[in-house]
Amino acid sequence: MPFNNFFSNKKILITGNTGFKGSWLTAWLLKLNAEIVGISKDIPTNPSMFEELELANKIKHYQEDITNRDKIDLIIHDEKPDIVFHLAAQAIVSQSYEDPLETINTNVIGTANILDSLKNYKKDCSVVIITSDKCYDNVEWPWGYKETDRLGGKDIYSGSKGAAELIINSYVNSFFDNHKHIKIAVGRAGNVIGGGDWAKDRIIVDCVNSWSKGNPVEIRSPDATRPWQHVLEPLSGYLLLAKRTSEGVIDQGNPYNFGPKSAQNKTVLELLKDLSSFWDLKPEAAFSITDNVTFYEAGLLKLNCDKALLELKWEPTLNYKETVKMIGEWYKERMKKSNDMYTFSIQQIDTYEDFAKSRLMVWNDEQ
């Protein structure tokens, strides 16, 4: 059983459970026989993976904003989770320009609310707080950012993630260093792609929306390089991090990067050309390039994941072609409309676990 059956019968609280990553994490934990409690203020997209997988019928869900400290405190102390995954965030860069205060309030104050509620928690609980690769002050150097590199950013979203990291560190040092019950770790990842993503300004979403209508997709930065990774890759890291945190083998508040191998670094144009083959499109008919760039975007950002490999024995499972194949197949399956996307998504998790087993990944304990 993956993760040595660690999550079976555990009560797990997921904030941001209706989002793209939150929905995949929920589905995987259900497969691992966990009891899930979710907190999200809304369904962030339409279509929505949360709705397509009918996850509301499979978990206990609270529609609540993490900026409401009193409500969050009440839920945590009423539900008494064994594990908390904090994913709730305003995660769209363009939206951070449109409403910077909402981004700061959600990403910084919302994270502080979770920590503030947990500081008085009297039950053993492992907490994994998810931030972003964009928490780093990106100077676009060609090597990966380490967990000890400077935090910050030129845009509001990056700044909010860097600020959240500072708040986490402050809370850990002020309240959790010698806490009897709470163990905290931080996961950082980015450029996450996969089936079921419908968020604004995401390249995969733009492609699927355009190609399903027979139109070429407009791309802003075809030469921008990203270390693309399938959504299940960082999730395997977060799950392993929760297990290791519970075991007390890592230091309180420790951050870990989760990213793909360097061979996954591809331009937007390369990704688009490879993905378009699942729609039987010739590359020249699949895209057009626009100069309508209305906000700052980094050209290069990648992570150094040596710490996760050294201390957690974690490394990515999929290669680039497998990543693209899983994404293309998910959206093509969804276009059939008659199929059960929850079952198909669980099948993709099965496939991922099989790859991990064959490649001797440490978190898959069926080796």
CSV table of C-alpha atoms in Angstrom, one decimal, residues 102-330:
chain,number,residue,atom,x,y,z
A,102,GLU,CA,-7.7,40.1,-1.8
A,103,THR,CA,-4.5,38.2,-2.8
A,104,ILE,CA,-2.6,39.5,0.3
A,105,ASN,CA,-5.5,38.9,2.6
A,106,THR,CA,-6.1,35.4,1.4
A,107,ASN,CA,-2.5,34.3,1.1
A,108,VAL,CA,-1.0,36.0,4.1
A,109,ILE,CA,-3.8,36.6,6.7
A,110,GLY,CA,-5.5,33.3,5.7
A,111,THR,CA,-2.3,31.4,6.4
A,112,ALA,CA,-1.9,33.2,9.7
A,113,ASN,CA,-5.5,32.3,10.7
A,114,ILE,CA,-4.7,28.6,10.2
A,115,LEU,CA,-1.6,28.8,12.3
A,116,ASP,CA,-3.3,30.9,14.9
A,117,SER,CA,-6.1,28.4,15.3
A,118,LEU,CA,-3.6,25.5,15.6
A,119,LYS,CA,-1.4,27.1,18.2
A,120,ASN,CA,-4.1,26.1,20.9
A,121,TYR,CA,-4.8,22.7,19.4
A,122,LYS,CA,-4.6,19.9,21.9
A,123,LYS,CA,-4.5,16.8,19.6
A,124,ASP,CA,-1.5,15.4,17.8
A,125,CYS,CA,-1.6,16.8,14.2
A,126,SER,CA,0.8,17.0,11.3
A,127,VAL,CA,0.4,20.2,9.2
A,128,VAL,CA,1.7,20.7,5.6
A,129,ILE,CA,1.4,24.3,4.4
A,130,ILE,CA,1.6,24.7,0.6
A,131,THR,CA,3.1,27.9,-0.7
A,132,SER,CA,4.6,28.2,-4.2
A,133,ASP,CA,7.9,28.3,-6.1
A,134,LYS,CA,7.0,32.0,-6.7
A,135,CYS,CA,7.8,32.7,-3.0
A,136,TYR,CA,11.4,33.1,-4.2
A,137,ASP,CA,12.9,36.5,-5.3
A,138,ASN,CA,13.2,35.4,-8.9
A,139,VAL,CA,16.3,37.0,-10.6
A,140,GLU,CA,16.0,34.5,-13.5
A,141,TRP,CA,19.3,32.7,-13.0
A,142,PRO,CA,19.6,29.4,-14.8
A,143,TRP,CA,20.0,27.2,-11.7
A,144,GLY,CA,17.3,26.1,-9.3
A,145,TYR,CA,16.3,28.0,-6.2
A,146,LYS,CA,17.2,26.3,-2.9
A,147,GLU,CA,15.1,26.5,0.3
A,148,THR,CA,17.6,28.9,1.8
A,149,ASP,CA,17.4,31.5,-1.1
A,150,ARG,CA,15.9,34.9,-0.7
A,151,LEU,CA,12.1,35.2,-0.6
A,152,GLY,CA,10.1,37.9,-2.3
A,153,GLY,CA,9.1,38.8,-5.8
A,154,LYS,CA,8.3,41.6,-8.3
A,155,ASP,CA,4.6,41.0,-8.5
A,156,ILE,CA,1.9,41.0,-5.8
A,157,TYR,CA,1.3,37.2,-6.0
A,158,SER,CA,5.0,36.4,-5.5
A,159,GLY,CA,5.2,39.0,-2.7
A,160,SER,CA,2.2,37.5,-1.0
A,161,LYS,CA,3.7,34.0,-1.1
A,162,GLY,CA,7.0,35.3,0.2
A,163,ALA,CA,5.2,37.1,3.0
A,164,ALA,CA,3.3,34.0,3.9
A,165,GLU,CA,6.6,32.1,4.3
A,166,LEU,CA,7.8,34.8,6.7
A,167,ILE,CA,4.6,34.5,8.7
A,168,ILE,CA,4.9,30.7,8.8
A,169,ASN,CA,8.5,31.1,10.1
A,170,SER,CA,7.5,33.6,12.7
A,171,TYR,CA,4.6,31.5,14.0
A,172,VAL,CA,6.8,28.4,14.1
A,173,ASN,CA,9.5,30.2,16.1
A,174,SER,CA,7.0,32.0,18.4
A,175,PHE,CA,4.5,29.2,19.1
A,176,PHE,CA,5.4,25.8,17.7
A,177,ASP,CA,9.1,25.1,18.4
A,178,ASN,CA,8.2,23.3,21.6
A,179,HIS,CA,4.5,22.5,20.8
A,180,LYS,CA,3.5,19.1,22.2
A,181,HIS,CA,1.0,18.3,19.5
A,182,ILE,CA,1.6,20.3,16.3
A,183,LYS,CA,4.3,19.4,13.7
A,184,ILE,CA,4.6,21.7,10.7
A,185,ALA,CA,6.3,21.5,7.4
A,186,VAL,CA,6.1,23.6,4.2
A,187,GLY,CA,5.9,22.4,0.6
A,188,ARG,CA,6.9,24.6,-2.4
A,189,ALA,CA,6.0,23.7,-6.0
A,190,GLY,CA,5.0,25.4,-9.2
A,191,ASN,CA,4.2,24.9,-12.9
A,192,VAL,CA,1.8,22.2,-12.0
A,193,ILE,CA,-0.3,20.8,-14.8
A,194,GLY,CA,-2.8,18.0,-15.2
A,195,GLY,CA,-6.3,17.0,-16.1
A,196,GLY,CA,-9.1,18.9,-14.4
A,197,ASP,CA,-7.5,22.3,-14.3
A,198,TRP,CA,-9.8,25.1,-15.5
A,199,ALA,CA,-8.2,28.1,-13.8
A,200,LYS,CA,-7.8,31.4,-15.6
A,201,ASP,CA,-4.6,32.2,-17.5
A,202,ARG,CA,-3.3,28.6,-17.4
A,203,ILE,CA,-1.7,27.4,-20.7
A,204,ILE,CA,-3.3,23.9,-20.6
A,205,VAL,CA,-6.8,25.4,-19.9
A,206,ASP,CA,-6.4,27.9,-22.7
A,207,CYS,CA,-5.4,25.1,-25.1
A,208,VAL,CA,-8.3,22.8,-24.2
A,209,ASN,CA,-10.8,25.6,-24.4
A,210,SER,CA,-9.6,26.7,-27.8
A,211,TRP,CA,-9.0,23.3,-29.4
A,212,SER,CA,-12.4,21.9,-28.3
A,213,LYS,CA,-14.0,24.7,-30.3
A,214,GLY,CA,-11.6,24.2,-33.3
A,215,ASN,CA,-9.7,27.4,-32.7
A,216,PRO,CA,-6.0,28.0,-32.3
A,217,VAL,CA,-4.9,29.1,-28.9
A,218,GLU,CA,-3.3,32.5,-28.3
A,219,ILE,CA,0.0,32.3,-26.4
A,220,ARG,CA,1.8,35.2,-24.8
A,221,SER,CA,5.3,34.0,-24.2
A,222,PRO,CA,6.1,31.0,-26.5
A,223,ASP,CA,9.8,31.0,-25.5
A,224,ALA,CA,9.2,31.1,-21.7
A,225,THR,CA,10.8,28.0,-20.1
A,226,ARG,CA,9.0,26.1,-17.3
A,227,PRO,CA,9.8,22.9,-15.4
A,228,TRP,CA,6.4,21.4,-16.1
A,229,GLN,CA,5.3,18.7,-13.7
A,230,HIS,CA,2.1,16.6,-13.4
A,231,VAL,CA,-0.1,17.5,-10.5
A,232,LEU,CA,0.5,14.1,-8.9
A,233,GLU,CA,4.2,14.7,-8.6
A,234,PRO,CA,4.1,17.5,-5.9
A,235,LEU,CA,1.1,15.8,-4.3
A,236,SER,CA,3.2,12.7,-3.7
A,237,GLY,CA,5.8,15.0,-2.1
A,238,TYR,CA,3.1,16.6,0.1
A,239,LEU,CA,1.8,13.2,1.2
A,240,LEU,CA,5.3,11.9,2.0
A,241,LEU,CA,6.0,15.2,3.9
A,242,ALA,CA,2.9,14.7,6.0
A,243,LYS,CA,4.0,11.2,6.9
A,244,ARG,CA,7.6,12.2,7.7
A,245,THR,CA,6.4,15.2,9.7
A,246,SER,CA,4.1,12.8,11.8
A,247,GLU,CA,7.1,10.6,12.4
A,248,GLY,CA,9.1,13.5,13.8
A,249,VAL,CA,12.1,12.9,11.5
A,250,ILE,CA,12.2,16.5,10.2
A,251,ASP,CA,12.7,19.8,11.9
A,252,GLN,CA,9.7,22.0,12.8
A,253,GLY,CA,8.7,24.3,10.1
A,254,ASN,CA,11.1,23.0,7.5
A,255,PRO,CA,10.4,23.9,3.8
A,256,TYR,CA,10.9,21.5,0.9
A,257,ASN,CA,10.9,22.1,-2.8
A,258,PHE,CA,9.1,19.6,-5.1
A,259,GLY,CA,9.8,19.9,-8.8
A,260,PRO,CA,10.6,17.8,-11.9
A,261,LYS,CA,14.0,16.8,-13.2
A,262,SER,CA,15.8,19.3,-15.5
A,263,ALA,CA,14.8,17.3,-18.6
A,264,GLN,CA,11.2,18.5,-17.9
A,265,ASN,CA,12.3,22.1,-18.7
A,266,LYS,CA,10.4,22.9,-21.9
A,267,THR,CA,9.2,26.1,-23.5
A,268,VAL,CA,5.5,26.9,-23.7
A,269,LEU,CA,5.7,26.3,-27.4
A,270,GLU,CA,7.2,22.8,-27.0
A,271,LEU,CA,4.5,21.8,-24.5
A,272,LEU,CA,1.8,23.1,-26.8
A,273,LYS,CA,3.1,21.3,-29.8
A,274,ASP,CA,3.3,18.0,-27.9
A,275,LEU,CA,-0.1,18.3,-26.3
A,276,SER,CA,-1.8,19.3,-29.6
A,277,SER,CA,-1.2,15.8,-31.0
A,278,PHE,CA,-4.0,14.5,-28.8
A,279,TRP,CA,-6.4,16.7,-30.8
A,280,ASP,CA,-5.0,15.6,-34.1
A,281,LEU,CA,-3.9,19.2,-34.8
A,282,LYS,CA,-0.9,20.3,-36.9
A,283,PRO,CA,1.3,22.6,-34.8
A,284,GLU,CA,0.8,25.6,-37.2
A,285,ALA,CA,-3.0,25.2,-36.7
A,286,ALA,CA,-2.8,24.9,-32.9
A,287,PHE,CA,-1.6,28.3,-31.9
A,288,SER,CA,-1.1,32.0,-32.6
A,289,ILE,CA,1.3,34.3,-30.8
A,290,THR,CA,-0.1,37.5,-29.3
A,291,ASP,CA,1.9,40.5,-27.9
A,292,ASN,CA,-1.0,41.3,-25.5
A,293,VAL,CA,1.0,40.8,-22.3
A,294,THR,CA,-0.8,43.0,-19.7
A,295,PHE,CA,1.2,42.0,-16.6
A,296,TYR,CA,4.8,40.9,-15.7
A,297,GLU,CA,5.6,37.2,-16.1
A,298,ALA,CA,8.9,35.6,-15.2
A,299,GLY,CA,10.7,34.0,-18.1
A,300,LEU,CA,12.5,31.3,-16.1
A,301,LEU,CA,11.9,29.8,-12.7
A,302,LYS,CA,13.0,26.4,-11.5
A,303,LEU,CA,13.6,24.7,-8.2
A,304,ASN,CA,16.5,22.8,-6.7
A,305,CYS,CA,15.0,19.7,-5.1
A,306,ASP,CA,18.1,18.2,-3.6
A,307,LYS,CA,16.9,18.7,0.0
A,308,ALA,CA,13.7,16.6,-0.7
A,309,LEU,CA,15.9,13.9,-2.2
A,310,LEU,CA,18.4,13.9,0.6
A,311,GLU,CA,16.1,14.2,3.6
A,312,LEU,CA,12.8,12.7,2.4
A,313,LYS,CA,14.1,10.3,-0.4
A,314,TRP,CA,11.6,11.9,-2.7
A,315,GLU,CA,12.1,12.4,-6.4
A,316,PRO,CA,9.7,12.9,-9.3
A,317,THR,CA,8.3,9.8,-11.0
A,318,LEU,CA,7.1,10.7,-14.5
A,319,ASN,CA,9.1,11.8,-17.5
A,320,TYR,CA,7.9,14.6,-19.8
A,321,LYS,CA,6.2,12.4,-22.4
A,322,GLU,CA,4.3,10.5,-19.7
A,323,THR,CA,3.2,13.8,-18.2
A,324,VAL,CA,1.8,15.1,-21.5
A,325,LYS,CA,0.1,11.8,-22.2
A,326,MET,CA,-1.7,11.7,-18.9
A,327,ILE,CA,-3.0,15.2,-19.4
A,328,GLY,CA,-4.1,14.7,-23.0
A,329,GLU,CA,-5.9,11.5,-22.1
A,330,TRP,CA,-7.7,13.1,-19.2
